mmCIF file of C-alpha atoms in Angstrom:
data_model
loop_
_atom_site.group_PDB
_atom_site.id
_atom_site.type_symbol
_atom_site.label_atom_id
_atom_site.label_comp_id
_atom_site.label_asym_id
_atom_site.label_seq_id
_atom_site.Cartn_x
_atom_site.Cartn_y
_atom_site.Cartn_z
ATOM 1 C CA MET A 1 0.000 0.000 0.000
ATOM 2 C CA ILE A 2 1.131 3.530 -0.837
ATOM 3 C CA VAL A 3 0.056 6.356 1.458
ATOM 4 C CA TYR A 4 0.619 10.073 0.840
ATOM 5 C CA GLU A 5 -0.158 12.057 3.997
ATOM 6 C CA ASN A 6 -0.278 15.862 3.887
ATOM 7 C CA VAL A 7 2.455 15.888 1.229
ATOM 8 C CA THR A 8 3.622 19.302 0.038
ATOM 9 C CA LYS A 9 6.107 20.436 -2.568
ATOM 10 C CA LYS A 10 7.117 24.058 -3.020
ATOM 11 C CA TYR A 11 9.644 25.867 -5.167
ATOM 12 C CA GLY A 12 10.251 29.122 -3.354
ATOM 13 C CA ASP A 13 6.842 30.725 -2.853
ATOM 14 C CA VAL A 14 5.166 28.563 -5.509
ATOM 15 C CA THR A 15 3.242 25.550 -4.214
ATOM 16 C CA ILE A 16 3.180 22.653 -6.693
ATOM 17 C CA VAL A 17 1.579 19.997 -4.454
ATOM 18 C CA ASP A 18 -0.548 21.251 -1.587
ATOM 19 C CA GLY A 19 -1.220 18.996 1.421
ATOM 20 C CA LEU A 20 -1.988 15.947 -0.707
ATOM 21 C CA ASN A 21 -3.594 12.874 0.891
ATOM 22 C CA LEU A 22 -3.867 9.749 -1.224
ATOM 23 C CA THR A 23 -3.964 6.000 -0.573
ATOM 24 C CA ILE A 24 -3.208 3.490 -3.339
ATOM 25 C CA GLU A 25 -3.975 -0.168 -2.690
ATOM 26 C CA ASP A 26 -1.721 -3.065 -3.674
ATOM 27 C CA GLY A 27 -2.393 -4.154 -7.258
ATOM 28 C CA GLU A 28 -4.370 -1.021 -8.097
ATOM 29 C CA PHE A 29 -3.957 0.840 -11.399
ATOM 30 C CA VAL A 30 -4.218 4.554 -10.587
ATOM 31 C CA ALA A 31 -4.161 7.308 -13.212
ATOM 32 C CA LEU A 32 -3.148 10.824 -12.172
ATOM 33 C CA ILE A 33 -4.697 13.345 -14.533
ATOM 34 C CA GLY A 34 -5.379 17.046 -14.762
ATOM 35 C CA PRO A 35 -4.388 20.208 -16.618
ATOM 36 C CA SER A 36 -0.746 21.121 -17.169
ATOM 37 C CA GLY A 37 0.908 22.306 -13.957
ATOM 38 C CA CYS A 38 -1.603 20.532 -11.699
ATOM 39 C CA GLY A 39 1.134 18.618 -9.833
ATOM 40 C CA LYS A 40 0.542 15.125 -11.192
ATOM 41 C CA THR A 41 4.106 14.470 -12.404
ATOM 42 C CA THR A 42 5.564 15.950 -9.207
ATOM 43 C CA THR A 43 3.297 13.647 -7.188
ATOM 44 C CA LEU A 44 4.599 10.691 -9.180
ATOM 45 C CA LYS A 45 8.274 11.637 -8.903
ATOM 46 C CA MET A 46 8.105 12.215 -5.162
ATOM 47 C CA LEU A 47 7.246 8.523 -4.783
ATOM 48 C CA ASN A 48 10.690 7.417 -6.002
ATOM 49 C CA ARG A 49 12.361 10.565 -4.651
ATOM 50 C CA LEU A 50 13.400 11.958 -7.999
ATOM 51 C CA ILE A 51 11.766 15.001 -6.431
ATOM 52 C CA GLU A 52 11.964 15.457 -2.664
ATOM 53 C CA SER A 53 8.884 16.652 -0.813
ATOM 54 C CA ASN A 54 8.966 19.661 1.534
ATOM 55 C CA GLY A 55 6.460 18.329 4.020
ATOM 56 C CA GLY A 56 4.245 15.434 4.990
ATOM 57 C CA SER A 57 5.137 11.789 4.473
ATOM 58 C CA ILE A 58 4.959 9.083 1.824
ATOM 59 C CA CYS A 59 4.923 5.496 3.057
ATOM 60 C CA VAL A 60 5.221 2.268 1.087
ATOM 61 C CA ASN A 61 4.017 -0.775 3.012
ATOM 62 C CA GLY A 62 4.321 1.170 6.238
ATOM 63 C CA LYS A 63 7.878 2.413 5.594
ATOM 64 C CA ASN A 64 8.544 6.131 5.239
ATOM 65 C CA ILE A 65 10.483 6.489 1.983
ATOM 66 C CA ASN A 66 12.556 9.330 3.451
ATOM 67 C CA HIS A 67 14.058 6.789 5.835
ATOM 68 C CA MET A 68 15.266 4.644 2.932
ATOM 69 C CA GLU A 69 18.315 5.020 0.720
ATOM 70 C CA ALA A 70 17.115 6.640 -2.492
ATOM 71 C CA SER A 71 19.048 4.190 -4.677
ATOM 72 C CA SER A 72 17.592 1.188 -2.847
ATOM 73 C CA LEU A 73 14.097 2.638 -3.104
ATOM 74 C CA ARG A 74 14.392 3.153 -6.855
ATOM 75 C CA ARG A 75 15.507 -0.429 -7.405
ATOM 76 C CA GLU A 76 12.208 -1.518 -5.887
ATOM 77 C CA ILE A 77 10.093 0.797 -8.059
ATOM 78 C CA GLY A 78 9.977 0.463 -11.845
ATOM 79 C CA TYR A 79 9.918 3.705 -13.849
ATOM 80 C CA VAL A 80 8.798 4.282 -17.442
ATOM 81 C CA ILE A 81 8.889 7.668 -19.176
ATOM 82 C CA GLN A 82 7.802 9.019 -22.558
ATOM 83 C CA GLN A 83 11.402 9.490 -23.728
ATOM 84 C CA ILE A 84 12.071 5.785 -23.056
ATOM 85 C CA GLY A 85 15.742 6.388 -22.265
ATOM 86 C CA LEU A 86 17.186 3.121 -23.582
ATOM 87 C CA PHE A 87 20.979 3.013 -23.560
ATOM 88 C CA PRO A 88 21.964 3.120 -27.270
ATOM 89 C CA ASN A 89 25.188 1.172 -26.763
ATOM 90 C CA MET A 90 23.411 -1.705 -24.998
ATOM 91 C CA THR A 91 21.443 -4.550 -26.561
ATOM 92 C CA VAL A 92 17.776 -5.140 -25.765
ATOM 93 C CA GLU A 93 18.769 -7.805 -23.251
ATOM 94 C CA GLU A 94 21.334 -5.543 -21.595
ATOM 95 C CA ASN A 95 18.818 -2.702 -21.383
ATOM 96 C CA ILE A 96 16.183 -4.916 -19.799
ATOM 97 C CA CYS A 97 18.606 -6.267 -17.223
ATOM 98 C CA VAL A 98 20.124 -2.993 -15.986
ATOM 99 C CA VAL A 99 18.544 -3.262 -12.523
ATOM 100 C CA PRO A 100 18.875 -7.077 -12.194
ATOM 101 C CA ARG A 101 22.608 -6.692 -12.817
ATOM 102 C CA LEU A 102 22.810 -4.033 -10.115
ATOM 103 C CA LEU A 103 21.082 -6.553 -7.847
ATOM 104 C CA LYS A 104 23.800 -9.117 -8.725
ATOM 105 C CA TRP A 105 21.619 -11.509 -10.700
ATOM 106 C CA ASP A 106 23.718 -14.077 -12.548
ATOM 107 C CA LYS A 107 23.863 -14.235 -16.340
ATOM 108 C CA GLU A 108 21.527 -17.196 -16.717
ATOM 109 C CA ARG A 109 18.866 -15.685 -14.476
ATOM 110 C CA CYS A 110 19.041 -12.469 -16.507
ATOM 111 C CA ARG A 111 18.692 -14.406 -19.757
ATOM 112 C CA LYS A 112 15.653 -16.339 -18.524
ATOM 113 C CA ARG A 113 13.978 -13.183 -17.245
ATOM 114 C CA THR A 114 14.609 -11.370 -20.543
ATOM 115 C CA GLN A 115 13.184 -14.271 -22.529
ATOM 116 C CA GLU A 116 10.117 -14.466 -20.294
ATOM 117 C CA LEU A 117 9.411 -10.744 -20.621
ATOM 118 C CA LEU A 118 9.998 -10.524 -24.376
ATOM 119 C CA ASP A 119 7.636 -13.455 -24.907
ATOM 120 C CA MET A 120 4.945 -11.565 -22.997
ATOM 121 C CA VAL A 121 4.905 -8.761 -25.579
ATOM 122 C CA GLY A 122 5.387 -10.835 -28.709
ATOM 123 C CA MET A 123 9.063 -10.049 -29.263
ATOM 124 C CA PRO A 124 10.808 -13.438 -29.518
ATOM 125 C CA TYR A 125 14.101 -13.629 -27.620
ATOM 126 C CA ASP A 126 16.093 -15.168 -30.471
ATOM 127 C CA THR A 127 15.316 -12.364 -32.918
ATOM 128 C CA ASN A 128 15.268 -9.385 -30.551
ATOM 129 C CA ALA A 129 17.530 -9.852 -27.522
ATOM 130 C CA LYS A 130 20.759 -8.939 -29.324
ATOM 131 C CA LYS A 131 19.365 -5.981 -31.253
ATOM 132 C CA TYR A 132 20.279 -2.402 -30.377
ATOM 133 C CA PRO A 133 17.649 0.308 -29.811
ATOM 134 C CA ASN A 134 18.210 1.924 -33.216
ATOM 135 C CA GLU A 135 17.156 -1.363 -34.835
ATOM 136 C CA LEU A 136 13.741 -1.226 -33.168
ATOM 137 C CA SER A 137 10.585 0.672 -34.050
ATOM 138 C CA GLY A 138 9.245 3.299 -31.652
ATOM 139 C CA GLY A 139 6.649 0.886 -30.289
ATOM 140 C CA GLN A 140 9.235 -1.842 -29.773
ATOM 141 C CA GLN A 141 11.521 0.582 -27.952
ATOM 142 C CA GLN A 142 8.683 1.571 -25.641
ATOM 143 C CA ARG A 143 7.907 -2.105 -25.002
ATOM 144 C CA VAL A 144 11.528 -2.627 -23.966
ATOM 145 C CA GLY A 145 11.255 0.418 -21.697
ATOM 146 C CA VAL A 146 8.246 -1.150 -19.983
ATOM 147 C CA LEU A 147 9.981 -4.526 -19.698
ATOM 148 C CA ARG A 148 13.052 -2.887 -18.160
ATOM 149 C CA ALA A 149 10.804 -1.446 -15.452
ATOM 150 C CA LEU A 150 9.378 -4.929 -14.805
ATOM 151 C CA ALA A 151 12.649 -6.859 -14.989
ATOM 152 C CA ALA A 152 13.587 -6.981 -11.305
ATOM 153 C CA GLU A 153 9.973 -7.791 -10.353
ATOM 154 C CA PRO A 154 9.257 -4.571 -8.422
ATOM 155 C CA PRO A 155 5.801 -4.405 -6.821
ATOM 156 C CA ILE A 156 5.283 -0.782 -7.964
ATOM 157 C CA ILE A 157 5.601 0.687 -11.463
ATOM 158 C CA LEU A 158 5.545 4.437 -12.176
ATOM 159 C CA MET A 159 4.631 5.522 -15.712
ATOM 160 C CA ASP A 160 4.929 9.164 -16.757
ATOM 161 C CA GLU A 161 2.973 9.694 -20.011
ATOM 162 C CA PRO A 162 4.754 6.681 -21.528
ATOM 163 C CA PHE A 163 2.765 6.590 -24.782
ATOM 164 C CA GLY A 164 2.448 10.306 -25.493
ATOM 165 C CA ALA A 165 4.856 10.315 -28.445
ATOM 166 C CA LEU A 166 3.458 7.244 -30.211
ATOM 167 C CA ASP A 167 1.057 7.132 -33.140
ATOM 168 C CA PRO A 168 -2.569 6.308 -32.251
ATOM 169 C CA ILE A 169 -2.448 2.738 -33.560
ATOM 170 C CA THR A 170 0.730 1.772 -31.680
ATOM 171 C CA ARG A 171 -0.401 3.656 -28.591
ATOM 172 C CA ASP A 172 -3.663 1.731 -28.417
ATOM 173 C CA ILE A 173 -1.922 -1.635 -28.803
ATOM 174 C CA LEU A 174 0.607 -0.817 -26.065
ATOM 175 C CA GLN A 175 -2.152 0.341 -23.718
ATOM 176 C CA ASP A 176 -3.808 -3.049 -24.119
ATOM 177 C CA GLU A 177 -0.512 -4.844 -23.524
ATOM 178 C CA VAL A 178 0.342 -2.868 -20.381
ATOM 179 C CA LYS A 179 -3.129 -3.365 -18.921
ATOM 180 C CA ALA A 180 -2.911 -7.107 -19.635
ATOM 181 C CA LEU A 181 0.548 -7.279 -18.025
ATOM 182 C CA GLN A 182 -0.707 -5.417 -14.968
ATOM 183 C CA LYS A 183 -3.579 -7.840 -14.496
ATOM 184 C CA LYS A 184 -1.355 -10.869 -15.021
ATOM 185 C CA LEU A 185 1.499 -9.717 -12.786
ATOM 186 C CA LYS A 186 -0.706 -7.910 -10.225
ATOM 187 C CA LYS A 187 1.535 -4.857 -10.097
ATOM 188 C CA THR A 188 0.604 -1.537 -8.534
ATOM 189 C CA ILE A 189 0.809 1.066 -11.294
ATOM 190 C CA VAL A 190 0.746 4.843 -10.872
ATOM 191 C CA PHE A 191 0.226 6.343 -14.320
ATOM 192 C CA VAL A 192 0.412 10.024 -15.295
ATOM 193 C CA THR A 193 -1.561 11.080 -18.363
ATOM 194 C CA HIS A 194 -3.241 14.179 -19.805
ATOM 195 C CA ASP A 195 -5.584 12.034 -21.912
ATOM 196 C CA MET A 196 -8.948 11.239 -20.305
ATOM 197 C CA ASP A 197 -9.666 8.486 -22.863
ATOM 198 C CA GLU A 198 -6.423 6.781 -21.816
ATOM 199 C CA ALA A 199 -7.238 7.132 -18.108
ATOM 200 C CA VAL A 200 -10.753 5.749 -18.578
ATOM 201 C CA LYS A 201 -9.501 2.796 -20.586
ATOM 202 C CA MET A 202 -6.637 1.753 -18.326
ATOM 203 C CA ALA A 203 -7.242 2.811 -14.725
ATOM 204 C CA ASP A 204 -9.114 1.205 -11.860
ATOM 205 C CA THR A 205 -9.102 4.598 -10.163
ATOM 206 C CA ILE A 206 -8.691 8.090 -11.610
ATOM 207 C CA VAL A 207 -7.236 10.864 -9.440
ATOM 208 C CA PHE A 208 -8.022 14.274 -10.913
ATOM 209 C CA MET A 209 -5.712 17.058 -9.739
ATOM 210 C CA SER A 210 -5.787 20.830 -10.049
ATOM 211 C CA LYS A 211 -3.443 23.402 -8.520
ATOM 212 C CA GLY A 212 -1.685 20.765 -6.439
ATOM 213 C CA LYS A 213 -4.844 19.352 -4.876
ATOM 214 C CA ILE A 214 -7.047 16.356 -5.560
ATOM 215 C CA LEU A 215 -10.431 17.434 -6.869
ATOM 216 C CA GLN A 216 -11.800 13.907 -7.177
ATOM 217 C CA LYS A 217 -10.725 10.303 -6.722
ATOM 218 C CA ALA A 218 -13.138 7.853 -8.321
ATOM 219 C CA SER A 219 -13.635 4.946 -10.674
ATOM 220 C CA PRO A 220 -13.828 5.893 -14.368
ATOM 221 C CA GLU A 221 -17.570 5.247 -14.399
ATOM 222 C CA GLU A 222 -18.195 7.371 -11.306
ATOM 223 C CA MET A 223 -16.083 10.262 -12.582
ATOM 224 C CA LEU A 224 -17.848 10.240 -15.943
ATOM 225 C CA SER A 225 -21.317 10.158 -14.412
ATOM 226 C CA ASN A 226 -20.701 12.438 -11.434
ATOM 227 C CA PRO A 227 -17.763 14.821 -12.006
ATOM 228 C CA ALA A 228 -17.113 16.600 -8.709
ATOM 229 C CA ASP A 229 -16.071 19.946 -10.171
ATOM 230 C CA PRO A 230 -16.732 21.995 -13.340
ATOM 231 C CA ILE A 231 -12.995 21.762 -14.099
ATOM 232 C CA ILE A 232 -13.372 17.980 -14.408
ATOM 233 C CA SER A 233 -16.475 18.312 -16.580
ATOM 234 C CA ASN A 234 -14.702 20.736 -18.908
ATOM 235 C CA PHE A 235 -11.604 18.521 -19.068
ATOM 236 C CA MET A 236 -13.634 15.468 -20.007
ATOM 237 C CA GLY A 237 -15.592 17.379 -22.615
ATOM 238 C CA LYS A 238 -18.377 15.498 -24.355
ATOM 239 C CA LEU A 239 -17.871 12.263 -22.435
ATOM 240 C CA ALA A 240 -19.316 13.837 -19.318
ATOM 241 C CA HIS A 241 -22.342 15.402 -20.984
ATOM 242 C CA VAL A 242 -23.790 13.219 -23.718
ATOM 243 C CA ARG A 243 -24.667 9.980 -21.966
ATOM 244 C CA ASN A 244 -27.597 8.065 -23.429
ATOM 245 C CA THR A 245 -28.098 10.442 -26.361
ATOM 246 C CA GLY A 246 -26.813 8.130 -29.095
ATOM 247 C CA ASP A 247 -26.162 11.130 -31.349
ATOM 248 C CA LEU A 248 -22.373 11.100 -31.491
ATOM 249 C CA THR A 249 -20.776 10.584 -34.888
ATOM 250 C CA CYS A 250 -17.308 9.434 -35.876
ATOM 251 C CA ALA A 251 -16.370 13.095 -36.310
ATOM 252 C CA ASP A 252 -17.084 13.681 -32.598
ATOM 253 C CA VAL A 253 -14.842 10.916 -31.252
ATOM 254 C CA MET A 254 -12.048 10.481 -33.788
ATOM 255 C CA LYS A 255 -8.461 11.545 -33.280
ATOM 256 C CA LYS A 256 -7.422 13.968 -35.997
ATOM 257 C CA SER A 257 -3.656 13.470 -35.727
ATOM 258 C CA VAL A 258 -3.031 10.799 -38.351
ATOM 259 C CA PHE A 259 0.429 10.292 -39.844
ATOM 260 C CA MET A 260 0.010 10.017 -43.625
ATOM 261 C CA VAL A 261 2.467 9.307 -46.424
ATOM 262 C CA SER A 262 2.022 9.611 -50.162
ATOM 263 C CA GLU A 263 1.480 6.379 -52.076
ATOM 264 C CA ASN A 264 4.573 7.236 -54.153
ATOM 265 C CA THR A 265 6.897 7.563 -51.136
ATOM 266 C CA PRO A 266 9.826 5.100 -51.426
ATOM 267 C CA THR A 267 9.763 2.457 -48.700
ATOM 268 C CA ARG A 268 13.153 3.455 -47.317
ATOM 269 C CA GLN A 269 12.089 7.086 -47.004
ATOM 270 C CA CYS A 270 8.874 5.984 -45.321
ATOM 271 C CA THR A 271 10.739 4.008 -42.651
ATOM 272 C CA GLU A 272 13.043 6.965 -42.046
ATOM 273 C CA LEU A 273 10.049 9.267 -41.580
ATOM 274 C CA MET A 274 8.436 6.840 -39.121
ATOM 275 C CA LYS A 275 11.697 6.336 -37.268
ATOM 276 C CA LYS A 276 12.170 10.098 -36.936
ATOM 277 C CA ARG A 277 8.707 10.425 -35.427
ATOM 278 C CA GLU A 278 9.123 7.253 -33.330
ATOM 279 C CA ILE A 279 5.939 5.731 -34.727
ATOM 280 C CA ASP A 280 5.163 2.262 -36.046
ATOM 281 C CA SER A 281 2.402 2.765 -38.633
ATOM 282 C CA ALA A 282 1.422 5.118 -41.423
ATOM 283 C CA VAL A 283 -1.733 5.689 -43.434
ATOM 284 C CA ILE A 284 -1.098 5.711 -47.187
ATOM 285 C CA VAL A 285 -2.911 8.310 -49.294
ATOM 286 C CA ASP A 286 -2.884 9.555 -52.881
ATOM 287 C CA GLU A 287 -2.180 13.141 -53.922
ATOM 288 C CA ASN A 288 -5.698 14.149 -52.856
ATOM 289 C CA ASN A 289 -5.399 12.468 -49.429
ATOM 290 C CA ASN A 290 -7.725 9.667 -50.511
ATOM 291 C CA PHE A 291 -7.230 6.494 -48.465
ATOM 292 C CA LYS A 292 -5.063 3.791 -50.076
ATOM 293 C CA GLY A 293 -4.146 1.553 -47.130
ATOM 294 C CA VAL A 294 -1.992 1.224 -44.025
ATOM 295 C CA VAL A 295 1.592 0.043 -43.606
ATOM 296 C CA SER A 296 3.756 -0.777 -40.573
ATOM 297 C CA VAL A 297 7.475 -0.213 -40.241
ATOM 298 C CA GLU A 298 7.951 -3.881 -39.338
ATOM 299 C CA TYR A 299 6.201 -5.019 -42.532
ATOM 300 C CA ILE A 300 8.356 -2.677 -44.610
ATOM 301 C CA ARG A 301 11.501 -4.070 -42.997
ATOM 302 C CA GLN A 302 10.433 -7.630 -43.719
ATOM 303 C CA HIS A 303 9.069 -7.221 -47.247
ATOM 304 C CA GLY A 304 10.060 -3.824 -48.626
ATOM 305 C CA LYS A 305 12.575 -3.019 -51.346
ATOM 306 C CA ALA A 306 14.513 0.217 -51.079
ATOM 307 C CA HIS A 307 13.228 1.997 -54.188
ATOM 308 C CA GLU A 308 9.706 0.645 -54.609
ATOM 309 C CA PRO A 309 6.757 2.855 -53.613
ATOM 310 C CA VAL A 310 5.175 2.188 -50.247
ATOM 311 C CA SER A 311 1.845 1.601 -51.981
ATOM 312 C CA ALA A 312 3.178 -1.816 -53.045
ATOM 313 C CA LEU A 313 3.041 -2.849 -49.377
ATOM 314 C CA ALA A 314 -0.312 -1.280 -48.504
ATOM 315 C CA ASN A 315 -2.650 -3.280 -46.301
ATOM 316 C CA THR A 316 -6.164 -2.547 -47.554
ATOM 317 C CA ASP A 317 -7.926 -4.947 -45.192
ATOM 318 C CA VAL A 318 -8.726 -2.067 -42.872
ATOM 319 C CA LEU A 319 -11.966 -0.903 -41.281
ATOM 320 C CA THR A 320 -13.106 2.487 -42.585
ATOM 321 C CA GLU A 321 -16.110 4.661 -41.767
ATOM 322 C CA VAL A 322 -17.446 8.013 -42.968
ATOM 323 C CA VAL A 323 -17.391 10.973 -40.546
ATOM 324 C CA THR A 324 -21.189 11.047 -40.359
ATOM 325 C CA THR A 325 -21.479 7.408 -39.268
ATOM 326 C CA SER A 326 -22.867 6.839 -35.787
ATOM 327 C CA ALA A 327 -20.001 6.493 -33.311
ATOM 328 C CA ARG A 328 -21.816 3.622 -31.673
ATOM 329 C CA ASP A 329 -21.925 1.723 -34.983
ATOM 330 C CA ALA A 330 -18.215 2.364 -35.518
ATOM 331 C CA PHE A 331 -17.332 1.140 -32.011
ATOM 332 C CA ASP A 332 -19.495 -1.956 -32.415
ATOM 333 C CA LYS A 333 -17.703 -2.848 -35.654
ATOM 334 C CA LEU A 334 -14.315 -2.164 -34.090
ATOM 335 C CA ILE A 335 -14.984 -4.524 -31.219
ATOM 336 C CA GLU A 336 -16.840 -7.213 -33.157
ATOM 337 C CA ALA A 337 -14.064 -7.392 -35.779
ATOM 338 C CA ASN A 338 -11.395 -7.354 -33.030
ATOM 339 C CA ARG A 339 -9.442 -4.659 -34.852
ATOM 340 C CA ALA A 340 -7.164 -2.020 -33.336
ATOM 341 C CA TYR A 341 -8.578 0.971 -35.206
ATOM 342 C CA VAL A 342 -11.036 2.422 -37.710
ATOM 343 C CA ILE A 343 -9.855 4.944 -40.323
ATOM 344 C CA VAL A 344 -12.346 7.811 -40.690
ATOM 345 C CA LEU A 345 -12.954 9.270 -44.158
ATOM 346 C CA ASP A 346 -14.920 12.253 -45.395
ATOM 347 C CA GLU A 347 -17.687 11.834 -47.975
ATOM 348 C CA GLY A 348 -15.120 11.989 -50.790
ATOM 349 C CA GLY A 349 -12.814 9.298 -49.365
ATOM 350 C CA LYS A 350 -10.184 11.601 -47.850
ATOM 351 C CA VAL A 351 -8.565 10.549 -44.547
ATOM 352 C CA VAL A 352 -9.659 12.872 -41.744
ATOM 353 C CA GLY A 353 -9.111 10.881 -38.546
ATOM 354 C CA ILE A 354 -8.793 7.603 -36.700
ATOM 355 C CA ILE A 355 -10.791 5.859 -33.978
ATOM 356 C CA THR A 356 -8.985 3.409 -31.724
ATOM 357 C CA LYS A 357 -10.092 1.357 -28.739
ATOM 358 C CA THR A 358 -8.680 4.156 -26.630
ATOM 359 C CA SER A 359 -11.445 6.355 -27.984
ATOM 360 C CA MET A 360 -13.836 4.179 -26.098
ATOM 361 C CA THR A 361 -13.840 0.700 -24.627
ATOM 362 C CA LYS A 362 -16.920 -1.443 -25.076
ATOM 363 C CA ALA A 363 -17.768 -1.048 -21.417
ATOM 364 C CA LEU A 364 -17.574 2.733 -21.658
ATOM 365 C CA ALA A 365 -19.637 2.702 -24.839
ATOM 366 C CA SER A 366 -22.342 0.716 -23.027
ATOM 367 C CA PHE A 367 -22.171 3.170 -20.144
ATOM 368 C CA VAL A 368 -22.420 6.247 -22.336
ATOM 369 C CA TRP A 369 -25.163 4.950 -24.615
ATOM 370 C CA GLY A 370 -26.978 2.596 -22.288
ATOM 371 C CA GLY A 371 -27.067 -1.199 -22.092
ATOM 372 C CA SER A 372 -25.961 -3.616 -24.769
ATOM 373 C CA ASP A 373 -28.408 -4.613 -27.510
#
């Protein structure tokens, strides 16, 4: 159990966290969310003493963390950040086993742990363990970052906006993987995000912060149905106001930030563009932005030829919907087909957005629109 009691953090006369009281149960997935500057990241970093508090106490299983060596504390708490921070001169296996080696694990134990973890996220040991970070896609690098945090089997994992830089498709897949890992391994996860969809999808409990204080601590369903403050209602936007109306369209719920490449883009250039943006997938369009398919960096690496156009590798077996389609219909198709995303097109076939499972889980869809058919 994690207990924050009257915890305060100030920088000079500026109060960042103001008398915070929070209890997190063992095995709970807690999302800290709120507007920029609300104190959520500071709250997270005080738990592993990357930031020291000015007052109050933080206890883990009854032990005040200020009475522990900071280095020892951090070895017992996994930490994942958006920037990933893999060591470029180390292999995947070496990156994963940084903390186990500090704990004096032998080589064979490290190898077995690496193999076990890589298998959990579909990255076979034989083909991935000896690779270096620059040989991995952005999603694979982030997976390794998560596995590194899990390697020494810490009971607590801290995650600071770990998927913020990823494309929507990869982000949604990794959210599913992390949630599945958390359930399987029964870890306590404290997760900072600015994305309410992400918090609703992943968390058991959402803690909404503003100006260093907790405005509400509640389950996703409770926060959506009964936001405790107008700030929360405004932050959640339509989700908090349109329950049971059934009038949302794809245009209302789609994410507009879609990475697109021209159908004539050479495959090598396409992989360089994706690598630069640390994303795993791209939507292929013609000169008028009409949809032509989807391609992943992994598929290009396996099947692409340096000078052929990326359109030769386009996957056209993709769910698409028009912006005016009912959002409920789009979500139903997404879930029934067990796909990761739906590409949203305008009436003329141009790509205008994407809907992923992060946009709404089936449970949330049922909650917003009423019971299942």
